[in-house]
Amino acid sequence: MDLLKVLNVDELAHGLANLSMFPYFEMAHYVMSVISLREQPGALEVSRVSPFACWFSSMLFCFGGAVLSGIMLAEPPIAPLSNCTSVLMATAVWYLVFYCPWDLLHSCVAFLPLRLVLSVMREMTRTWRVLGGVTQANMKYKDSLLVLVAIGWARGAGGGLIRNFEQLVRGVWRPETNELLKMTYPTKITLIGAVLFALQQTQHLPVQKHHLMLVYTVFLVANTARMMLTGSTASPFAAIESLIHKTLFLGYSPYAALTSDIPDSCMGQAASNSSNKGAVKMHTAASQVNGEKPPLQAKDESENTGTRRHKKTN
Amino acid sequence: MDLLKVLNVDELAHGLANLSMFPYFEMAHYVMSVISLREQPGALEVSRVSPFACWFSSMLFCFGGAVLSGIMLAEPPIAPLSNCTSVLMATAVWYLVFYCPWDLLHSCVAFLPLRLVLSVMREMTRTWRVLGGVTQANMKYKDSLLVLVAIGWARGAGGGLIRNFEQLVRGVWRPETNELLKMTYPTKITLIGAVLFALQQTQHLPVQKHHLMLVYTVFLVANTARMMLTGSTASPFAAIESLIHKTLFLGYSPYAALTSDIPDSCMGQAASNSSNKGAVKMHTAASQVNGEKPPLQAKDESENTGTRRHKKTN
Amino acid sequence: MDLLKVLNVDELAHGLANLSMFPYFEMAHYVMSVISLREQPGALEVSRVSPFACWFSSMLFCFGGAVLSGIMLAEPPIAPLSNCTSVLMATAVWYLVFYCPWDLLHSCVAFLPLRLVLSVMREMTRTWRVLGGVTQANMKYKDSLLVLVAIGWARGAGGGLIRNFEQLVRGVWRPETNELLKMTYPTKITLIGAVLFALQQTQHLPVQKHHLMLVYTVFLVANTARMMLTGSTASPFAAIESLIHKTLFLGYSPYAALTSDIPDSCMGQAASNSSNKGAVKMHTAASQVNGEKPPLQAKDESENTGTRRHKKTN
């Protein structure tokens, strides 16, 4: 029975590894990416005033990972544009999401079961994108673990990592936040995937690639479905993150209790430097230690309220 | 008679195609580019306080296209700096435009006939730059139409496309506008040229290269001369753009009539998101449909008043 | 006696040229770079809220030169990450500077003699970084003087040159200033070094490489020690810069006396363009001619007061 079970899992893993992402899964990725863009504040207005800027933003949402990993490896960031079929598909999706008569496509995708299916299909492409990045990096930097992780991460979550510059295309500039300062769930899960696939590639993780693909994909899909069906935004890593943060990154003593020990130069600079737009205030860390939401987090959550149920994904 | 006419046009086209842009036409391009920079608000002050930043900005105006197309093709963006002669010419022009005793050069170029000649010569270099970009792209991405268009466009209008970053060098940051959001005439005409030359290169347009160069150059020159002599800023494409916009990009119904059908989330987000600096307001699109100038356009036109007659070109 | 002297200097120069920067001098560079980051307003708070963003910033401070020169030469900017040993060393330094129990490392480095030694060791690495950049550029652009200078400069002072983008990682955006607009001492001295090494490489400067390394390093070390021990921030080039500025870059007449001759369009644009955030005001140049501190400089000096004695270096 166990052997049969293992054989079935192995076959399933092989089947998944050989599954082609083109065209349906890629299409789902484009649809959910462009829907994600549409739900950004101001994006609809930009689509009416400047369709070209809107199209360019959509392409960055769809192909941002390939662009970013290309830049990091000194390969042409224009390369995704050479795949005419994919670009035409993404363009067709962009047009239908923003300009479809009676807003048909957007209304259909708002229907939860369909949105769930598309989100799940999209999450499956994440596995392929991360793996593609790790493989691409391994050709130039064989067995260089950090590079493999960085490129796998960029390829899988590039659209979010270059968010500031994609917003700039639409005339929006929000320097006070970015994906490094405040990582969203998709970016975190992609980073974890990149680490796992890089460890596997460099033989540090003794699992076979297709098994890891199966496990990672199942984890992605299960979490996405859970978050969409329950409406919960709680990250599955929240407890571990909190533990690691409190253990390793609170500095030379519990931050709140020893604010008086922080050199005056730091406090004075932080307090007086009013031109330091977007600097995270010192009480933020203290409030986090005390369990309160820091101002930045509270502000982001209130902005996200309108899109919470539909999961801003990347 | 007709045969003679054709032979003459053919000879003219060949003559134009074999015309060397160096040194006079290139010099005209540098002069008009640096003059363009000088007419930017605050540029003269920067030249007095930080000549180096001013020089760097000038080089971005002069060689921005080559830099941008290099970045997009993963070729060294530093490459233009290796052409010492061109850089020295551009540097000499920069110095004379900003620091010439009695501001001689700037005053001369303010003289309309001379400015007209220089502008016409500069527009002629645009053909060579676009064609250079298309050819450069074709070596790496043979027959990939979208890439050829993108690189040709970047090479021809790069200085304008990287405007935000050139302004950043001078300590100016205006995220609410860029050439994708609000294309100026030079950027549009360069895009059209890039499309034509890319179609010709990929054998989709059944014309010979030197004929296309002649037609495109004549069109550029004629329009430039018309706009400078009449003081008109009306784009020759305004009617076509308006038609395409109203037909394809107004969304799921006439926008003005159905603003009430736009999901509340979008309207609410657009209205309340005060941190969304530079988001284009919804009534902009509606007002455009109704023939009014949208606020962004009105604001830009009032800022451009002082330079309208002299045509901020790129 | 003279011959012995020369032989000793020659041996010293050879010894210095063969000195390995790894691991002690590199370590000193990482320590001073991360300390430099920590002393930025708001950096400590970011380290508590987002350790990852803090780590990324630190890596940009430590390896910014290699990243920037890589981008300029279209070589992978991710390359520094492939040197696992260096990255691990820099990461360990980052952790100890920001999270060491009782802030031990930061307190030790505040001790002037130790800080002096580390700063001197760090300045020695500057020679190697500039030379490394010039050599790297010479492989692709043999004898192209401007490219050699640019890459040598980027490699040696890259961390400062990309300051705006490093600040963006921390959620800070200060477009009104950058190293091109207002060069700090480290950036200037690195530029001078890049010019000297480029001239030597292209045989325009008739000195041997190891002699030039010795002279440049001694100059760097002596100046650093002087500035730290006297608390003076006066640049050794101030007199020459002022002379060059007044001779070459004051424009078509003494600026202060002829402000009335500046075309109204420039003055009007500068005065009325309130959206031109960060434009340097016209009286800045005039005040500089009259020996007063321009507003931008005065503001920066007051912000730097808390770190003046400890020399914000790059």
PDB file of N, CA and C in Angstrom, chain A residues 163-235:
ATOM      1  N   ARG A 163       7.766  47.443  -7.769  1.00  0.00           N
ATOM      2  CA  ARG A 163       6.494  48.155  -7.667  1.00  0.00           C
ATOM      3  C   ARG A 163       6.657  49.661  -7.705  1.00  0.00           C
ATOM      4  N   ASN A 164       7.676  50.197  -7.021  1.00  0.00           N
ATOM      5  CA  ASN A 164       7.841  51.651  -7.012  1.00  0.00           C
ATOM      6  C   ASN A 164       7.985  52.199  -8.436  1.00  0.00           C
ATOM      7  N   PHE A 165       8.741  51.489  -9.255  1.00  0.00           N
ATOM      8  CA  PHE A 165       8.982  51.998 -10.607  1.00  0.00           C
ATOM      9  C   PHE A 165       7.784  51.764 -11.522  1.00  0.00           C
ATOM     10  N   GLU A 166       7.046  50.685 -11.269  1.00  0.00           N
ATOM     11  CA  GLU A 166       5.813  50.489 -12.040  1.00  0.00           C
ATOM     12  C   GLU A 166       4.823  51.594 -11.708  1.00  0.00           C
ATOM     13  N   GLN A 167       4.758  51.995 -10.429  1.00  0.00           N
ATOM     14  CA  GLN A 167       3.865  53.087 -10.031  1.00  0.00           C
ATOM     15  C   GLN A 167       4.304  54.399 -10.666  1.00  0.00           C
ATOM     16  N   LEU A 168       5.616  54.567 -10.795  1.00  0.00           N
ATOM     17  CA  LEU A 168       6.128  55.805 -11.391  1.00  0.00           C
ATOM     18  C   LEU A 168       5.636  55.955 -12.830  1.00  0.00           C
ATOM     19  N   VAL A 169       5.510  54.824 -13.537  1.00  0.00           N
ATOM     20  CA  VAL A 169       4.999  54.865 -14.913  1.00  0.00           C
ATOM     21  C   VAL A 169       3.594  55.469 -14.918  1.00  0.00           C
ATOM     22  N   ARG A 170       2.830  55.222 -13.845  1.00  0.00           N
ATOM     23  CA  ARG A 170       1.447  55.736 -13.763  1.00  0.00           C
ATOM     24  C   ARG A 170       1.391  57.102 -13.081  1.00  0.00           C
ATOM     25  N   GLY A 171       2.548  57.674 -12.824  1.00  0.00           N
ATOM     26  CA  GLY A 171       2.561  59.005 -12.214  1.00  0.00           C
ATOM     27  C   GLY A 171       2.386  58.980 -10.708  1.00  0.00           C
ATOM     28  N   VAL A 172       2.577  57.805 -10.100  1.00  0.00           N
ATOM     29  CA  VAL A 172       2.426  57.669  -8.650  1.00  0.00           C
ATOM     30  C   VAL A 172       3.810  57.452  -8.047  1.00  0.00           C
ATOM     31  N   TRP A 173       4.077  58.124  -6.941  1.00  0.00           N
ATOM     32  CA  TRP A 173       5.384  57.931  -6.311  1.00  0.00           C
ATOM     33  C   TRP A 173       5.174  57.791  -4.807  1.00  0.00           C
ATOM     34  N   ARG A 174       5.407  56.590  -4.300  1.00  0.00           N
ATOM     35  CA  ARG A 174       5.223  56.335  -2.872  1.00  0.00           C
ATOM     36  C   ARG A 174       6.514  55.749  -2.311  1.00  0.00           C
ATOM     37  N   PRO A 175       7.497  56.624  -2.029  1.00  0.00           N
ATOM     38  CA  PRO A 175       8.796  56.115  -1.602  1.00  0.00           C
ATOM     39  C   PRO A 175       8.794  55.532  -0.198  1.00  0.00           C
ATOM     40  N   GLU A 176       7.717  55.832   0.579  1.00  0.00           N
ATOM     41  CA  GLU A 176       7.744  55.411   1.989  1.00  0.00           C
ATOM     42  C   GLU A 176       7.531  53.912   2.166  1.00  0.00           C
ATOM     43  N   THR A 177       7.205  53.240   1.089  1.00  0.00           N
ATOM     44  CA  THR A 177       7.033  51.807   1.234  1.00  0.00           C
ATOM     45  C   THR A 177       7.540  51.075   0.007  1.00  0.00           C
ATOM     46  N   ASN A 178       8.037  49.884   0.233  1.00  0.00           N
ATOM     47  CA  ASN A 178       8.459  49.015  -0.863  1.00  0.00           C
ATOM     48  C   ASN A 178       8.474  47.593  -0.343  1.00  0.00           C
ATOM     49  N   GLU A 179       8.693  46.648  -1.221  1.00  0.00           N
ATOM     50  CA  GLU A 179       8.578  45.239  -0.839  1.00  0.00           C
ATOM     51  C   GLU A 179       9.712  44.764   0.049  1.00  0.00           C
ATOM     52  N   LEU A 180      10.822  45.522   0.085  1.00  0.00           N
ATOM     53  CA  LEU A 180      11.903  45.115   0.990  1.00  0.00           C
ATOM     54  C   LEU A 180      11.597  45.589   2.402  1.00  0.00           C
ATOM     55  N   LEU A 181      11.005  46.800   2.498  1.00  0.00           N
ATOM     56  CA  LEU A 181      10.698  47.397   3.788  1.00  0.00           C
ATOM     57  C   LEU A 181       9.522  46.661   4.430  1.00  0.00           C
ATOM     58  N   LYS A 182       8.565  46.292   3.622  1.00  0.00           N
ATOM     59  CA  LYS A 182       7.363  45.662   4.154  1.00  0.00           C
ATOM     60  C   LYS A 182       6.921  44.592   3.157  1.00  0.00           C
ATOM     61  N   MET A 183       7.430  43.386   3.380  1.00  0.00           N
ATOM     62  CA  MET A 183       7.188  42.297   2.435  1.00  0.00           C
ATOM     63  C   MET A 183       5.761  41.780   2.544  1.00  0.00           C
ATOM     64  N   THR A 184       5.119  41.683   1.373  1.00  0.00           N
ATOM     65  CA  THR A 184       3.781  41.093   1.347  1.00  0.00           C
ATOM     66  C   THR A 184       3.906  39.572   1.290  1.00  0.00           C
ATOM     67  N   TYR A 185       2.796  38.900   1.497  1.00  0.00           N
ATOM     68  CA  TYR A 185       2.813  37.424   1.516  1.00  0.00           C
ATOM     69  C   TYR A 185       3.379  36.826   0.232  1.00  0.00           C
ATOM     70  N   PRO A 186       2.946  37.270  -0.970  1.00  0.00           N
ATOM     71  CA  PRO A 186       3.497  36.662  -2.185  1.00  0.00           C
ATOM     72  C   PRO A 186       5.023  36.776  -2.263  1.00  0.00           C
ATOM     73  N   THR A 187       5.557  37.932  -1.845  1.00  0.00           N
ATOM     74  CA  THR A 187       7.003  38.116  -1.908  1.00  0.00           C
ATOM     75  C   THR A 187       7.711  37.180  -0.935  1.00  0.00           C
ATOM     76  N   LYS A 188       7.136  37.020   0.257  1.00  0.00           N
ATOM     77  CA  LYS A 188       7.756  36.133   1.250  1.00  0.00           C
ATOM     78  C   LYS A 188       7.748  34.698   0.765  1.00  0.00           C
ATOM     79  N   ILE A 189       6.593  34.257   0.281  1.00  0.00           N
ATOM     80  CA  ILE A 189       6.477  32.857  -0.121  1.00  0.00           C
ATOM     81  C   ILE A 189       7.377  32.568  -1.310  1.00  0.00           C
ATOM     82  N   THR A 190       7.575  33.571  -2.176  1.00  0.00           N
ATOM     83  CA  THR A 190       8.472  33.390  -3.308  1.00  0.00           C
ATOM     84  C   THR A 190       9.911  33.280  -2.830  1.00  0.00           C
ATOM     85  N   LEU A 191      10.271  34.084  -1.836  1.00  0.00           N
ATOM     86  CA  LEU A 191      11.626  34.023  -1.284  1.00  0.00           C
ATOM     87  C   LEU A 191      11.906  32.643  -0.690  1.00  0.00           C
ATOM     88  N   ILE A 192      10.916  32.138   0.028  1.00  0.00           N
ATOM     89  CA  ILE A 192      11.076  30.800   0.617  1.00  0.00           C
ATOM     90  C   ILE A 192      11.262  29.761  -0.479  1.00  0.00           C
ATOM     91  N   GLY A 193      10.445  29.876  -1.522  1.00  0.00           N
ATOM     92  CA  GLY A 193      10.572  28.952  -2.648  1.00  0.00           C
ATOM     93  C   GLY A 193      11.939  29.047  -3.300  1.00  0.00           C
ATOM     94  N   ALA A 194      12.426  30.278  -3.469  1.00  0.00           N
ATOM     95  CA  ALA A 194      13.742  30.459  -4.085  1.00  0.00           C
ATOM     96  C   ALA A 194      14.831  29.809  -3.249  1.00  0.00           C
ATOM     97  N   VAL A 195      14.724  29.956  -1.934  1.00  0.00           N
ATOM     98  CA  VAL A 195      15.722  29.347  -1.051  1.00  0.00           C
ATOM     99  C   VAL A 195      15.682  27.828  -1.190  1.00  0.00           C
ATOM    100  N   LEU A 196      14.463  27.268  -1.186  1.00  0.00           N
ATOM    101  CA  LEU A 196      14.333  25.812  -1.274  1.00  0.00           C
ATOM    102  C   LEU A 196      14.886  25.285  -2.597  1.00  0.00           C
ATOM    103  N   PHE A 197      14.506  25.899  -3.696  1.00  0.00           N
ATOM    104  CA  PHE A 197      14.964  25.420  -5.000  1.00  0.00           C
ATOM    105  C   PHE A 197      16.465  25.620  -5.175  1.00  0.00           C
ATOM    106  N   ALA A 198      16.993  26.709  -4.600  1.00  0.00           N
ATOM    107  CA  ALA A 198      18.438  26.928  -4.681  1.00  0.00           C
ATOM    108  C   ALA A 198      19.189  25.877  -3.879  1.00  0.00           C
ATOM    109  N   LEU A 199      18.680  25.552  -2.688  1.00  0.00           N
ATOM    110  CA  LEU A 199      19.313  24.510  -1.876  1.00  0.00           C
ATOM    111  C   LEU A 199      19.259  23.168  -2.596  1.00  0.00           C
ATOM    112  N   GLN A 200      18.136  22.907  -3.256  1.00  0.00           N
ATOM    113  CA  GLN A 200      18.000  21.656  -3.989  1.00  0.00           C
ATOM    114  C   GLN A 200      18.984  21.604  -5.163  1.00  0.00           C
ATOM    115  N   GLN A 201      19.114  22.753  -5.858  1.00  0.00           N
ATOM    116  CA  GLN A 201      19.984  22.817  -7.032  1.00  0.00           C
ATOM    117  C   GLN A 201      21.451  22.607  -6.649  1.00  0.00           C
ATOM    118  N   THR A 202      21.831  23.139  -5.481  1.00  0.00           N
ATOM    119  CA  THR A 202      23.221  23.035  -5.040  1.00  0.00           C
ATOM    120  C   THR A 202      23.446  21.809  -4.163  1.00  0.00           C
ATOM    121  N   GLN A 203      22.504  20.860  -4.250  1.00  0.00           N
ATOM    122  CA  GLN A 203      22.634  19.579  -3.552  1.00  0.00           C
ATOM    123  C   GLN A 203      22.676  19.703  -2.020  1.00  0.00           C
ATOM    124  N   HIS A 204      22.245  20.837  -1.494  1.00  0.00           N
ATOM    125  CA  HIS A 204      22.194  20.965  -0.037  1.00  0.00           C
ATOM    126  C   HIS A 204      20.908  20.403   0.525  1.00  0.00           C
ATOM    127  N   LEU A 205      19.886  20.275  -0.345  1.00  0.00           N
ATOM    128  CA  LEU A 205      18.610  19.721   0.090  1.00  0.00           C
ATOM    129  C   LEU A 205      18.415  18.397  -0.637  1.00  0.00           C
ATOM    130  N   PRO A 206      18.421  17.309   0.103  1.00  0.00           N
ATOM    131  CA  PRO A 206      18.400  15.989  -0.542  1.00  0.00           C
ATOM    132  C   PRO A 206      17.005  15.547  -0.988  1.00  0.00           C
ATOM    133  N   VAL A 207      16.403  16.351  -1.850  1.00  0.00           N
ATOM    134  CA  VAL A 207      15.125  15.923  -2.452  1.00  0.00           C
ATOM    135  C   VAL A 207      15.241  16.068  -3.950  1.00  0.00           C
ATOM    136  N   GLN A 208      14.402  15.340  -4.641  1.00  0.00           N
ATOM    137  CA  GLN A 208      14.419  15.448  -6.094  1.00  0.00           C
ATOM    138  C   GLN A 208      13.589  16.661  -6.517  1.00  0.00           C
ATOM    139  N   LYS A 209      13.968  17.227  -7.638  1.00  0.00           N
ATOM    140  CA  LYS A 209      13.345  18.482  -8.064  1.00  0.00           C
ATOM    141  C   LYS A 209      11.838  18.355  -8.206  1.00  0.00           C
ATOM    142  N   HIS A 210      11.366  17.266  -8.874  1.00  0.00           N
ATOM    143  CA  HIS A 210       9.934  17.180  -9.138  1.00  0.00           C
ATOM    144  C   HIS A 210       9.135  16.990  -7.836  1.00  0.00           C
ATOM    145  N   HIS A 211       9.760  16.344  -6.826  1.00  0.00           N
ATOM    146  CA  HIS A 211       9.076  16.219  -5.540  1.00  0.00           C
ATOM    147  C   HIS A 211       8.948  17.576  -4.872  1.00  0.00           C
ATOM    148  N   LEU A 212      10.032  18.356  -4.912  1.00  0.00           N
ATOM    149  CA  LEU A 212      10.001  19.689  -4.296  1.00  0.00           C
ATOM    150  C   LEU A 212       8.981  20.571  -4.998  1.00  0.00           C
ATOM    151  N   MET A 213       8.906  20.458  -6.333  1.00  0.00           N
ATOM    152  CA  MET A 213       7.924  21.228  -7.090  1.00  0.00           C
ATOM    153  C   MET A 213       6.514  20.886  -6.623  1.00  0.00           C
ATOM    154  N   LEU A 214       6.278  19.594  -6.404  1.00  0.00           N
ATOM    155  CA  LEU A 214       4.935  19.165  -5.980  1.00  0.00           C
ATOM    156  C   LEU A 214       4.597  19.725  -4.601  1.00  0.00           C
ATOM    157  N   VAL A 215       5.532  19.567  -3.675  1.00  0.00           N
ATOM    158  CA  VAL A 215       5.279  20.021  -2.304  1.00  0.00           C
ATOM    159  C   VAL A 215       5.045  21.533  -2.273  1.00  0.00           C
ATOM    160  N   TYR A 216       5.943  22.271  -2.951  1.00  0.00           N
ATOM    161  CA  TYR A 216       5.844  23.735  -2.952  1.00  0.00           C
ATOM    162  C   TYR A 216       4.546  24.200  -3.599  1.00  0.00           C
ATOM    163  N   THR A 217       4.199  23.581  -4.723  1.00  0.00           N
ATOM    164  CA  THR A 217       2.980  23.980  -5.428  1.00  0.00           C
ATOM    165  C   THR A 217       1.752  23.697  -4.568  1.00  0.00           C
ATOM    166  N   VAL A 218       1.725  22.513  -3.953  1.00  0.00           N
ATOM    167  CA  VAL A 218       0.588  22.172  -3.095  1.00  0.00           C
ATOM    168  C   VAL A 218       0.463  23.177  -1.951  1.00  0.00           C
ATOM    169  N   PHE A 219       1.604  23.559  -1.361  1.00  0.00           N
ATOM    170  CA  PHE A 219       1.586  24.534  -0.267  1.00  0.00           C
ATOM    171  C   PHE A 219       1.035  25.878  -0.743  1.00  0.00           C
ATOM    172  N   LEU A 220       1.526  26.328  -1.906  1.00  0.00           N
ATOM    173  CA  LEU A 220       1.050  27.595  -2.470  1.00  0.00           C
ATOM    174  C   LEU A 220      -0.459  27.555  -2.699  1.00  0.00           C
ATOM    175  N   VAL A 221      -0.885  26.499  -3.367  1.00  0.00           N
ATOM    176  CA  VAL A 221      -2.291  26.395  -3.749  1.00  0.00           C
ATOM    177  C   VAL A 221      -3.177  26.332  -2.502  1.00  0.00           C
ATOM    178  N   ALA A 222      -2.761  25.503  -1.538  1.00  0.00           N
ATOM    179  CA  ALA A 222      -3.569  25.340  -0.324  1.00  0.00           C
ATOM    180  C   ALA A 222      -3.710  26.664   0.423  1.00  0.00           C
ATOM    181  N   ASN A 223      -2.602  27.391   0.550  1.00  0.00           N
ATOM    182  CA  ASN A 223      -2.654  28.671   1.256  1.00  0.00           C
ATOM    183  C   ASN A 223      -3.504  29.695   0.545  1.00  0.00           C
ATOM    184  N   THR A 224      -3.344  29.752  -0.775  1.00  0.00           N
ATOM    185  CA  THR A 224      -4.122  30.710  -1.555  1.00  0.00           C
ATOM    186  C   THR A 224      -5.611  30.436  -1.402  1.00  0.00           C
ATOM    187  N   ALA A 225      -5.966  29.144  -1.524  1.00  0.00           N
ATOM    188  CA  ALA A 225      -7.384  28.781  -1.399  1.00  0.00           C
ATOM    189  C   ALA A 225      -7.901  29.129  -0.006  1.00  0.00           C
ATOM    190  N   ARG A 226      -7.106  28.796   1.005  1.00  0.00           N
ATOM    191  CA  ARG A 226      -7.524  29.098   2.383  1.00  0.00           C
ATOM    192  C   ARG A 226      -7.771  30.589   2.567  1.00  0.00           C
ATOM    193  N   MET A 227      -6.793  31.403   2.110  1.00  0.00           N
ATOM    194  CA  MET A 227      -6.908  32.850   2.331  1.00  0.00           C
ATOM    195  C   MET A 227      -8.089  33.436   1.579  1.00  0.00           C
ATOM    196  N   MET A 228      -8.367  32.902   0.398  1.00  0.00           N
ATOM    197  CA  MET A 228      -9.489  33.446  -0.378  1.00  0.00           C
ATOM    198  C   MET A 228     -10.834  32.996   0.190  1.00  0.00           C
ATOM    199  N   LEU A 229     -10.897  31.741   0.653  1.00  0.00           N
ATOM    200  CA  LEU A 229     -12.182  31.230   1.121  1.00  0.00           C
ATOM    201  C   LEU A 229     -12.537  31.759   2.513  1.00  0.00           C
ATOM    202  N   THR A 230     -11.500  31.934   3.353  1.00  0.00           N
ATOM    203  CA  THR A 230     -11.792  32.419   4.711  1.00  0.00           C
ATOM    204  C   THR A 230     -11.737  33.947   4.796  1.00  0.00           C
ATOM    205  N   GLY A 231     -11.149  34.578   3.776  1.00  0.00           N
ATOM    206  CA  GLY A 231     -10.996  36.038   3.840  1.00  0.00           C
ATOM    207  C   GLY A 231      -9.903  36.446   4.805  1.00  0.00           C
ATOM    208  N   SER A 232      -9.135  35.467   5.275  1.00  0.00           N
ATOM    209  CA  SER A 232      -8.073  35.776   6.234  1.00  0.00           C
ATOM    210  C   SER A 232      -6.825  36.259   5.494  1.00  0.00           C
ATOM    211  N   THR A 233      -6.155  37.264   6.076  1.00  0.00           N
ATOM    212  CA  THR A 233      -4.886  37.717   5.497  1.00  0.00           C
ATOM    213  C   THR A 233      -3.717  37.306   6.372  1.00  0.00           C
ATOM    214  N   ALA A 234      -4.019  36.514   7.404  1.00  0.00           N
ATOM    215  CA  ALA A 234      -2.949  36.132   8.336  1.00  0.00           C
ATOM    216  C   ALA A 234      -1.924  35.287   7.602  1.00  0.00           C
ATOM    217  N   SER A 235      -0.683  35.731   7.682  1.00  0.00           N
ATOM    218  CA  SER A 235       0.382  34.981   7.015  1.00  0.00           C
ATOM    219  C   SER A 235       0.637  33.691   7.804  1.00  0.00           C
TER     220      SER A 235
END
